[in-house]
Amino acid sequence: MTARQARQLPEHRGPAAWNALLGPAPSGPELDADTAADFVVVGAGFAGLAAARRLRQLQPGARIVVLEAGRVGEGATGRNSGFMIDLPHELTSEDYAGAGDDRSLIALNRKAISFARETVKEYEINRDFFDPAGKINGAASRRAERNNRAYARHLSGLGERHEMLDARQMAEITGSAHYVSGLYTPGTVMLQPAGYIRGMAAGLRRDGVRLFENAAVTGFARVGSDWRVATAKAQITTPRVILAVNGFLESFGYARGRLMQLFLFAVMTPELTPAQLGRLGGAARWGITPSDPMGTTMRRIDGGQGGNRIVTRTCAVLRPGMRARRQDLARASAVMQAKFDRRFPQLAGLAMQYQWAGHLCLSLNGVSVARELEEGVISACVQNGLGTTRGTLTGIAAAEVACGVPSEIRAYFAQQDRPGRLPPQPLREIGANAVLRWKEWKARAE
């Protein structure tokens, strides 16, 4: 009998602010009795719910169960920045461009966005939670501006629309004089990520998908031709398991020593008062990714997405144990407060309402794991810091693998190599964090 035990279950540092903005969600049914299903999806984030929806499309009559360790929207989906990006966004490069011709990946990213757009329409999700507003690469130094111009040349070569913004235009949009220029691209969708995911979960339940929260999978074992998936209170028998758990793939014994478990950190202001909004100026909604990938992501939202607030996100740390430390969050929060004050001196000293850590999983060679791992076990994991778009794609691919349906998305992931092997511990953690801290210092103005 083949058996896999979860070595670790998710732990979170700080609140999932995007979810907190929405208020408490009604409780769903509890998994408290053994049952059977045609498919079990482990994880109710972007990948897991995309897999469930694609399964429902491919096999409308199938018995589909989704198991979420916590509450929907409390994990990574409530802790990211909400950018659903269509263009190349290679985090390990200097300017996101990466290498080679990205046309096929852009086409796939847009398939993911179309899938999400159809989900919003079909499940009547609040349109404010899916805003096709585009995004800006912000540059706060001449070196970063050169990165933007290099990326703009890359986009020109791909025939992709973009617009360079000067310092005055950046100030008019953001209310900040910090940026010397920006690069606007129109294809990114700005999500209220927890709102989108909660709406998708509700729609899937109406479609007959059984989604259970607070049902962490402790392991699964081969029993005859099926798998028996165990939680604390019940077991589910199924021929096919889809693991949509991103870096927790390693917890089940797959890709050990090959996944980089990182945390990024973010803070969010309280709702800004009318007086503060008057001092701030700028547009009601905007999103900025740094032109240097190790810089600072900034986003402003309005009442339709959870209140007039500003989100700051930066600092990265590698923690192979998949647990951010208290001191990691404390240090990052102090850095982000200083970055916020520098960008918005008219609001300097404003205490943040929320501070949190968000888990990312990257591979050394930038590949995802969206394929069959062993008979009846399919992965939709390793999003490489692009959880909204890449998570959606890997979820779709995993469902198509499970149903034996060929597609362009499935073929893209099938041809990828395995994740590259990482240096052993403790060299991995010491070396990676030294490099991350050096890159953070180098991009300090960003």
Short mmCIF file of C-alpha atoms in Angstrom, two decimals:
data_model
loop_
_atom_site.label_atom_id
_atom_site.label_comp_id
_atom_site.label_asym_id
_atom_site.label_seq_id
_atom_site.Cartn_x
_atom_site.Cartn_y
_atom_site.Cartn_z
CA MET A 1 0.00 0.00 0.00
CA THR A 2 1.35 3.41 -1.01
CA ALA A 3 0.80 6.06 1.67
CA ARG A 4 1.59 9.76 1.95
CA GLN A 5 1.47 11.61 5.24
CA ALA A 6 1.39 15.40 5.57
CA ARG A 7 4.53 16.35 7.44
CA GLN A 8 3.20 19.84 8.05
CA LEU A 9 -0.07 21.76 7.88
CA PRO A 10 -0.44 25.46 6.96
CA GLU A 11 0.39 28.08 9.57
CA HIS A 12 -0.11 31.79 8.97
CA ARG A 13 1.55 34.88 10.41
CA GLY A 14 -0.80 37.84 10.70
CA PRO A 15 -4.34 38.19 9.38
CA ALA A 16 -5.49 37.65 5.79
CA ALA A 17 -6.39 41.31 5.36
CA TRP A 18 -8.29 41.00 2.09
CA ASN A 19 -10.57 38.46 3.73
CA ALA A 20 -10.93 40.50 6.91
CA LEU A 21 -12.22 43.45 4.86
CA LEU A 22 -15.18 41.36 3.73
CA GLY A 23 -16.34 40.39 7.21
CA PRO A 24 -17.15 36.86 8.40
CA ALA A 25 -18.33 34.37 5.80
CA PRO A 26 -21.16 31.97 6.58
CA SER A 27 -19.99 28.51 7.60
CA GLY A 28 -20.39 25.72 5.11
CA PRO A 29 -21.14 22.06 5.78
CA GLU A 30 -18.73 20.11 7.98
CA LEU A 31 -17.00 16.95 6.80
CA ASP A 32 -17.78 14.58 9.65
CA ALA A 33 -18.58 11.29 7.91
CA ASP A 34 -16.76 9.05 5.45
CA THR A 35 -17.80 9.46 1.84
CA ALA A 36 -16.77 8.76 -1.75
CA ALA A 37 -16.07 11.02 -4.72
CA ASP A 38 -14.93 10.87 -8.32
CA PHE A 39 -12.39 13.63 -7.67
CA VAL A 40 -10.91 15.08 -4.48
CA VAL A 41 -9.22 18.48 -4.77
CA VAL A 42 -6.93 19.40 -1.88
CA GLY A 43 -6.79 23.18 -1.47
CA ALA A 44 -9.38 25.89 -2.16
CA GLY A 45 -7.17 28.65 -3.51
CA PHE A 46 -6.82 29.83 -7.10
CA ALA A 47 -5.50 26.47 -8.31
CA GLY A 48 -7.91 24.29 -6.37
CA LEU A 49 -11.06 26.18 -7.29
CA ALA A 50 -9.97 26.52 -10.93
CA ALA A 51 -9.48 22.74 -10.96
CA ALA A 52 -12.93 22.18 -9.46
CA ARG A 53 -14.61 24.47 -11.97
CA ARG A 54 -12.78 22.88 -14.90
CA LEU A 55 -13.75 19.40 -13.63
CA ARG A 56 -17.38 20.53 -13.47
CA GLN A 57 -17.12 21.75 -17.08
CA LEU A 58 -15.53 18.53 -18.32
CA GLN A 59 -17.63 16.06 -16.30
CA PRO A 60 -20.86 17.80 -15.24
CA GLY A 61 -22.18 14.78 -13.38
CA ALA A 62 -19.01 13.97 -11.43
CA ARG A 63 -18.91 13.89 -7.64
CA ILE A 64 -16.33 16.57 -6.77
CA VAL A 65 -15.07 17.26 -3.25
CA VAL A 66 -12.78 20.18 -2.34
CA LEU A 67 -10.96 20.10 1.00
CA GLU A 68 -9.59 23.33 2.48
CA ALA A 69 -7.35 23.26 5.56
CA GLY A 70 -8.74 26.55 6.95
CA ARG A 71 -11.41 28.96 5.78
CA VAL A 72 -11.69 30.02 2.15
CA GLY A 73 -9.80 33.30 1.68
CA GLU A 74 -7.68 32.91 4.83
CA GLY A 75 -4.67 31.34 3.13
CA ALA A 76 -2.54 32.69 0.30
CA THR A 77 -5.60 33.98 -1.56
CA GLY A 78 -6.24 36.53 1.18
CA ARG A 79 -2.56 37.47 1.49
CA ASN A 80 -1.36 38.39 -2.01
CA SER A 81 -1.52 41.72 -3.80
CA GLY A 82 -4.33 40.82 -6.20
CA PHE A 83 -2.51 41.39 -9.50
CA MET A 84 -3.68 38.96 -12.22
CA ILE A 85 -0.95 39.66 -14.76
CA ASP A 86 -1.03 38.75 -18.43
CA LEU A 87 2.49 39.75 -19.50
CA PRO A 88 5.88 38.19 -18.69
CA HIS A 89 6.59 38.63 -14.98
CA GLU A 90 9.78 36.70 -14.27
CA LEU A 91 10.64 37.49 -10.66
CA THR A 92 14.24 36.26 -10.95
CA SER A 93 15.11 38.67 -13.78
CA GLU A 94 16.19 42.30 -13.50
CA ASP A 95 13.19 43.67 -15.39
CA TYR A 96 10.59 40.81 -15.48
CA ALA A 97 11.32 40.04 -19.14
CA GLY A 98 13.13 36.75 -18.61
CA ALA A 99 14.50 35.07 -21.69
CA GLY A 100 13.08 34.01 -25.01
CA ASP A 101 9.83 34.66 -26.83
CA ASP A 102 6.95 34.96 -24.37
CA ARG A 103 4.04 34.98 -26.82
CA SER A 104 2.85 31.49 -25.90
CA LEU A 105 2.94 32.25 -22.17
CA ILE A 106 1.10 35.56 -22.68
CA ALA A 107 -1.59 33.67 -24.59
CA LEU A 108 -1.93 31.19 -21.74
CA ASN A 109 -2.04 33.95 -19.12
CA ARG A 110 -4.88 35.54 -21.06
CA LYS A 111 -6.69 32.21 -21.12
CA ALA A 112 -6.48 32.22 -17.32
CA ILE A 113 -7.86 35.77 -17.20
CA SER A 114 -10.68 34.81 -19.57
CA PHE A 115 -11.46 31.80 -17.38
CA ALA A 116 -11.63 34.12 -14.37
CA ARG A 117 -13.77 36.64 -16.25
CA GLU A 118 -16.24 33.89 -17.20
CA THR A 119 -16.26 32.74 -13.57
CA VAL A 120 -17.19 36.25 -12.41
CA LYS A 121 -20.04 36.38 -14.91
CA GLU A 122 -21.34 32.86 -14.32
CA TYR A 123 -21.24 33.04 -10.52
CA GLU A 124 -22.32 36.70 -10.35
CA ILE A 125 -19.25 37.77 -8.41
CA ASN A 126 -19.05 41.45 -7.49
CA ARG A 127 -17.45 43.22 -10.49
CA ASP A 128 -15.43 45.42 -8.15
CA PHE A 129 -13.55 42.26 -7.19
CA PHE A 130 -12.39 41.84 -10.82
CA ASP A 131 -11.21 45.18 -12.16
CA PRO A 132 -9.48 45.12 -15.60
CA ALA A 133 -7.61 48.33 -14.83
CA GLY A 134 -4.07 47.42 -15.90
CA LYS A 135 -1.01 48.11 -13.78
CA ILE A 136 2.09 50.29 -13.66
CA ASN A 137 5.73 49.35 -13.22
CA GLY A 138 6.93 52.19 -11.02
CA ALA A 139 10.52 53.49 -11.16
CA ALA A 140 11.96 55.54 -8.30
CA SER A 141 15.54 55.74 -9.61
CA ARG A 142 17.31 56.14 -12.94
CA ARG A 143 18.52 52.54 -12.75
CA ALA A 144 14.94 51.36 -12.33
CA GLU A 145 13.85 53.61 -15.17
CA ARG A 146 16.40 51.84 -17.38
CA ASN A 147 14.80 48.55 -16.36
CA ASN A 148 11.43 49.91 -17.45
CA ARG A 149 12.77 51.04 -20.78
CA ALA A 150 14.41 47.66 -21.35
CA TYR A 151 11.12 45.96 -20.53
CA ALA A 152 9.28 48.37 -22.83
CA ARG A 153 11.60 47.39 -25.68
CA HIS A 154 10.88 43.74 -24.91
CA LEU A 155 7.13 44.45 -25.05
CA SER A 156 7.54 46.36 -28.33
CA GLY A 157 9.25 43.32 -29.79
CA LEU A 158 6.25 41.24 -28.75
CA GLY A 159 3.81 43.75 -30.21
CA GLU A 160 2.29 44.45 -26.79
CA ARG A 161 0.64 47.75 -25.86
CA HIS A 162 2.30 49.89 -23.22
CA GLU A 163 2.72 53.55 -22.27
CA MET A 164 5.60 55.34 -20.56
CA LEU A 165 4.52 57.76 -17.83
CA ASP A 166 6.61 60.67 -16.57
CA ALA A 167 7.00 61.88 -12.98
CA ARG A 168 4.11 64.33 -13.25
CA GLN A 169 1.73 61.65 -14.52
CA MET A 170 2.84 59.28 -11.77
CA ALA A 171 2.16 61.93 -9.14
CA GLU A 172 -1.28 62.64 -10.59
CA ILE A 173 -2.18 58.95 -10.38
CA THR A 174 -0.66 58.06 -7.01
CA GLY A 175 -0.50 61.32 -5.07
CA SER A 176 3.22 60.62 -4.56
CA ALA A 177 6.27 62.49 -5.86
CA HIS A 178 8.42 59.41 -5.21
CA TYR A 179 8.37 57.99 -8.73
CA VAL A 180 10.48 59.35 -11.59
CA SER A 181 8.54 57.40 -14.22
CA GLY A 182 6.28 54.45 -14.84
CA LEU A 183 5.38 51.88 -17.46
CA TYR A 184 1.65 51.25 -17.85
CA THR A 185 0.33 48.02 -19.37
CA PRO A 186 -3.43 47.54 -19.77
CA GLY A 187 -3.92 43.77 -19.52
CA THR A 188 -3.60 43.15 -15.77
CA VAL A 189 -6.78 42.58 -13.75
CA MET A 190 -6.80 43.97 -10.22
CA LEU A 191 -8.61 41.54 -7.94
CA GLN A 192 -10.04 41.78 -4.49
CA PRO A 193 -8.54 38.30 -4.20
CA ALA A 194 -10.47 37.02 -1.20
CA GLY A 195 -13.71 38.41 -2.61
CA TYR A 196 -13.12 36.71 -5.95
CA ILE A 197 -12.26 33.38 -4.30
CA ARG A 198 -15.18 33.51 -1.87
CA GLY A 199 -17.51 34.25 -4.77
CA MET A 200 -16.07 31.37 -6.76
CA ALA A 201 -16.44 29.00 -3.81
CA ALA A 202 -20.09 30.00 -3.38
CA GLY A 203 -20.75 29.48 -7.10
CA LEU A 204 -19.14 26.04 -7.10
CA ARG A 205 -21.24 25.00 -4.13
CA ARG A 206 -24.37 26.06 -6.01
CA ASP A 207 -23.09 23.94 -8.91
CA GLY A 208 -23.02 20.86 -6.70
CA VAL A 209 -19.33 20.82 -5.72
CA ARG A 210 -18.95 19.76 -2.08
CA LEU A 211 -16.47 22.16 -0.51
CA PHE A 212 -15.44 21.54 3.10
CA GLU A 213 -13.50 24.08 5.15
CA ASN A 214 -11.40 23.33 8.25
CA ALA A 215 -10.75 19.93 6.70
CA ALA A 216 -6.97 19.68 6.53
CA VAL A 217 -5.74 16.58 4.73
CA THR A 218 -3.44 14.61 7.01
CA GLY A 219 -2.51 12.05 4.37
CA PHE A 220 -3.74 9.70 1.68
CA ALA A 221 -3.12 6.03 0.99
CA ARG A 222 -3.63 3.63 -1.88
CA VAL A 223 -6.40 1.10 -1.23
CA GLY A 224 -6.90 -1.17 -4.22
CA SER A 225 -7.50 1.00 -7.27
CA ASP A 226 -8.54 4.02 -5.20
CA TRP A 227 -7.02 6.53 -2.82
CA ARG A 228 -8.32 7.07 0.67
CA VAL A 229 -7.89 10.71 1.66
CA ALA A 230 -7.82 11.30 5.41
CA THR A 231 -8.81 14.35 7.46
CA ALA A 232 -9.12 14.59 11.23
CA LYS A 233 -12.79 13.57 11.20
CA ALA A 234 -13.43 11.58 8.04
CA GLN A 235 -12.02 9.79 5.02
CA ILE A 236 -12.92 10.12 1.36
CA THR A 237 -12.42 7.31 -1.15
CA THR A 238 -11.63 8.46 -4.68
CA PRO A 239 -9.77 7.29 -7.78
CA ARG A 240 -8.20 10.72 -8.40
CA VAL A 241 -6.63 13.30 -6.10
CA ILE A 242 -5.61 16.77 -7.23
CA LEU A 243 -3.07 18.46 -4.95
CA ALA A 244 -3.54 22.22 -5.28
CA VAL A 245 -1.36 23.08 -2.30
CA ASN A 246 1.51 25.05 -3.91
CA GLY A 247 4.61 24.66 -1.71
CA PHE A 248 2.93 22.14 0.57
CA LEU A 249 3.48 19.63 -2.21
CA GLU A 250 6.78 19.04 -0.43
CA SER A 251 4.92 18.27 2.80
CA PHE A 252 3.41 15.20 1.11
CA GLY A 253 6.85 13.97 0.07
CA TYR A 254 6.95 15.21 -3.53
CA ALA A 255 9.75 17.39 -4.99
CA ARG A 256 11.69 17.37 -1.72
CA GLY A 257 14.78 19.52 -1.80
CA ARG A 258 13.55 21.21 -5.00
CA LEU A 259 11.11 23.91 -3.83
CA MET A 260 12.00 27.37 -2.54
CA GLN A 261 9.60 28.26 0.27
CA LEU A 262 9.52 32.05 0.49
CA PHE A 263 7.48 34.60 2.36
CA LEU A 264 6.63 38.11 1.26
CA PHE A 265 5.14 40.62 3.66
CA ALA A 266 2.52 43.33 3.42
CA VAL A 267 0.81 46.04 5.42
CA MET A 268 -2.49 47.84 4.86
CA THR A 269 -3.65 51.19 6.19
CA PRO A 270 -6.89 51.75 8.04
CA GLU A 271 -9.62 53.30 5.96
CA LEU A 272 -8.45 56.81 5.09
CA THR A 273 -10.51 59.70 6.38
CA PRO A 274 -11.86 62.41 4.06
CA ALA A 275 -9.12 64.75 5.32
CA GLN A 276 -6.41 62.18 4.63
CA LEU A 277 -7.83 61.50 1.17
CA GLY A 278 -7.76 65.23 0.50
CA ARG A 279 -4.08 65.42 1.44
CA LEU A 280 -3.29 62.32 -0.58
CA GLY A 281 -4.94 63.23 -3.89
CA GLY A 282 -4.45 60.92 -6.83
CA ALA A 283 -6.79 58.34 -8.32
CA ALA A 284 -9.11 56.14 -6.26
CA ARG A 285 -7.63 52.88 -7.58
CA TRP A 286 -4.20 52.04 -8.89
CA GLY A 287 -1.64 49.27 -8.67
CA ILE A 288 2.15 49.55 -8.94
CA THR A 289 4.65 46.75 -9.21
CA PRO A 290 8.29 47.82 -8.83
CA SER A 291 10.41 47.95 -11.96
CA ASP A 292 13.00 46.01 -9.96
CA PRO A 293 11.36 42.74 -8.82
CA MET A 294 12.92 43.13 -5.37
CA GLY A 295 11.32 46.53 -4.88
CA THR A 296 7.98 47.48 -3.34
CA THR A 297 4.50 46.76 -4.64
CA MET A 298 1.92 49.45 -3.84
CA ARG A 299 -1.81 49.44 -4.35
CA ARG A 300 -4.67 51.79 -3.59
CA ILE A 301 -8.24 50.52 -3.31
CA ASP A 302 -11.59 52.18 -2.74
CA GLY A 303 -14.90 51.41 -1.07
CA GLY A 304 -15.88 48.84 -3.68
CA GLN A 305 -12.93 46.64 -2.75
CA GLY A 306 -12.81 47.11 1.02
CA GLY A 307 -12.40 50.79 1.83
CA ASN A 308 -10.12 53.66 0.82
CA ARG A 309 -6.80 52.09 1.77
CA ILE A 310 -3.21 51.67 0.61
CA VAL A 311 -1.38 48.35 0.57
CA THR A 312 2.43 48.12 0.75
CA ARG A 313 4.21 44.86 -0.01
CA THR A 314 7.93 44.08 0.06
CA CYS A 315 10.72 42.10 1.80
CA ALA A 316 11.31 38.41 1.15
CA VAL A 317 12.74 35.63 3.27
CA LEU A 318 13.36 31.94 2.58
CA ARG A 319 12.02 29.61 5.28
CA PRO A 320 12.28 25.95 4.21
CA GLY A 321 10.08 24.98 7.17
CA MET A 322 7.18 26.93 5.59
CA ARG A 323 6.72 29.05 8.72
CA ALA A 324 7.44 32.76 8.80
CA ARG A 325 8.93 33.93 12.09
CA ARG A 326 7.57 36.67 14.31
CA GLN A 327 10.77 38.66 13.85
CA ASP A 328 10.48 38.33 10.06
CA LEU A 329 7.13 40.10 10.13
CA ALA A 330 8.31 42.70 12.66
CA ARG A 331 11.34 43.62 10.55
CA ALA A 332 9.35 43.74 7.30
CA SER A 333 6.63 45.88 8.90
CA ALA A 334 9.20 48.44 10.00
CA VAL A 335 10.73 48.52 6.51
CA MET A 336 7.31 48.95 4.89
CA GLN A 337 6.31 51.73 7.29
CA ALA A 338 9.44 53.63 6.26
CA LYS A 339 8.71 53.03 2.57
CA PHE A 340 5.12 54.20 2.98
CA ASP A 341 6.24 57.34 4.82
CA ARG A 342 8.79 58.09 2.10
CA ARG A 343 6.19 57.79 -0.65
CA PHE A 344 3.44 59.66 1.17
CA PRO A 345 4.98 62.28 3.48
CA GLN A 346 1.54 63.89 3.69
CA LEU A 347 0.41 60.74 5.54
CA ALA A 348 3.72 59.90 7.29
CA GLY A 349 3.38 58.11 10.60
CA LEU A 350 -0.04 56.64 9.80
CA ALA A 351 -0.18 53.38 11.75
CA MET A 352 -1.03 50.32 9.69
CA GLN A 353 -4.16 48.37 10.56
CA TYR A 354 -2.98 45.03 9.13
CA GLN A 355 0.44 43.36 8.82
CA TRP A 356 0.84 39.85 7.43
CA ALA A 357 3.06 37.26 5.76
CA GLY A 358 2.17 35.45 2.55
CA HIS A 359 3.67 32.14 1.43
CA LEU A 360 5.16 31.75 -2.07
CA CYS A 361 6.73 28.70 -3.69
CA LEU A 362 9.31 29.00 -6.47
CA SER A 363 11.48 26.55 -8.32
CA LEU A 364 15.09 27.24 -9.19
CA ASN A 365 14.40 26.87 -12.93
CA GLY A 366 11.03 28.66 -12.86
CA VAL A 367 8.88 25.62 -13.65
CA SER A 368 5.56 24.62 -12.12
CA VAL A 369 4.46 21.08 -11.25
CA ALA A 370 1.16 20.44 -13.03
CA ARG A 371 1.15 16.77 -14.02
CA GLU A 372 0.45 13.28 -12.72
CA LEU A 373 2.87 12.43 -9.91
CA GLU A 374 1.80 8.82 -9.52
CA GLU A 375 -1.26 6.95 -10.69
CA GLY A 376 -4.33 8.96 -9.75
CA VAL A 377 -2.42 11.78 -8.00
CA ILE A 378 -2.15 15.02 -10.00
CA SER A 379 -0.36 18.20 -8.94
CA ALA A 380 -1.41 21.82 -9.53
CA CYS A 381 1.49 23.36 -7.64
CA VAL A 382 4.56 25.65 -7.63
CA GLN A 383 3.20 28.99 -8.86
CA ASN A 384 6.54 30.85 -8.80
CA GLY A 385 5.07 33.91 -7.12
CA LEU A 386 2.26 34.27 -9.68
CA GLY A 387 -0.52 32.63 -7.70
CA THR A 388 -3.50 34.30 -9.37
CA THR A 389 -2.64 33.61 -13.01
CA ARG A 390 -0.31 30.62 -12.73
CA GLY A 391 -2.48 29.07 -10.05
CA THR A 392 -5.49 29.28 -12.33
CA LEU A 393 -3.53 27.71 -15.18
CA THR A 394 -2.13 24.84 -13.11
CA GLY A 395 -5.60 24.13 -11.74
CA ILE A 396 -7.04 23.95 -15.24
CA ALA A 397 -4.17 21.74 -16.39
CA ALA A 398 -4.57 19.36 -13.46
CA ALA A 399 -8.29 18.93 -14.13
CA GLU A 400 -7.57 18.18 -17.78
CA VAL A 401 -4.92 15.62 -16.81
CA ALA A 402 -7.39 14.00 -14.41
CA CYS A 403 -10.02 13.77 -17.15
CA GLY A 404 -7.63 12.76 -19.93
CA VAL A 405 -8.46 15.86 -21.99
CA PRO A 406 -5.69 17.32 -24.18
CA SER A 407 -5.24 21.09 -24.32
CA GLU A 408 -2.69 23.80 -24.94
CA ILE A 409 -2.52 24.56 -21.22
CA ARG A 410 -1.93 20.94 -20.27
CA ALA A 411 0.72 20.55 -22.98
CA TYR A 412 2.59 23.65 -21.77
CA PHE A 413 3.14 22.22 -18.30
CA ALA A 414 3.74 18.66 -19.54
CA GLN A 415 6.85 19.72 -21.44
CA GLN A 416 8.44 21.48 -18.46
CA ASP A 417 11.41 19.95 -16.65
CA ARG A 418 11.32 18.90 -13.02
CA PRO A 419 12.16 21.63 -10.50
CA GLY A 420 15.92 21.97 -10.14
CA ARG A 421 17.60 20.56 -7.04
CA LEU A 422 18.48 23.14 -4.38
CA PRO A 423 21.65 23.35 -2.29
CA PRO A 424 21.47 21.39 0.98
CA GLN A 425 20.58 22.93 4.30
CA PRO A 426 21.76 25.09 5.99
CA LEU A 427 23.51 26.53 2.92
CA ARG A 428 20.17 26.94 1.18
CA GLU A 429 18.63 29.16 3.82
CA ILE A 430 21.76 31.10 4.70
CA GLY A 431 22.79 31.68 1.09
CA ALA A 432 19.34 32.53 -0.26
CA ASN A 433 18.58 35.01 2.52
CA ALA A 434 21.94 36.70 2.08
CA VAL A 435 21.21 37.14 -1.63
CA LEU A 436 17.67 38.34 -0.94
CA ARG A 437 18.86 40.89 1.61
CA TRP A 438 21.53 42.18 -0.81
CA LYS A 439 18.96 42.51 -3.61
CA GLU A 440 16.57 44.23 -1.22
CA TRP A 441 19.28 46.76 -0.31
CA LYS A 442 20.12 47.27 -3.97
CA ALA A 443 16.44 48.01 -4.72
CA ARG A 444 15.92 50.07 -1.54
CA ALA A 445 14.65 53.14 -3.41
CA GLU A 446 12.11 51.03 -5.22
#
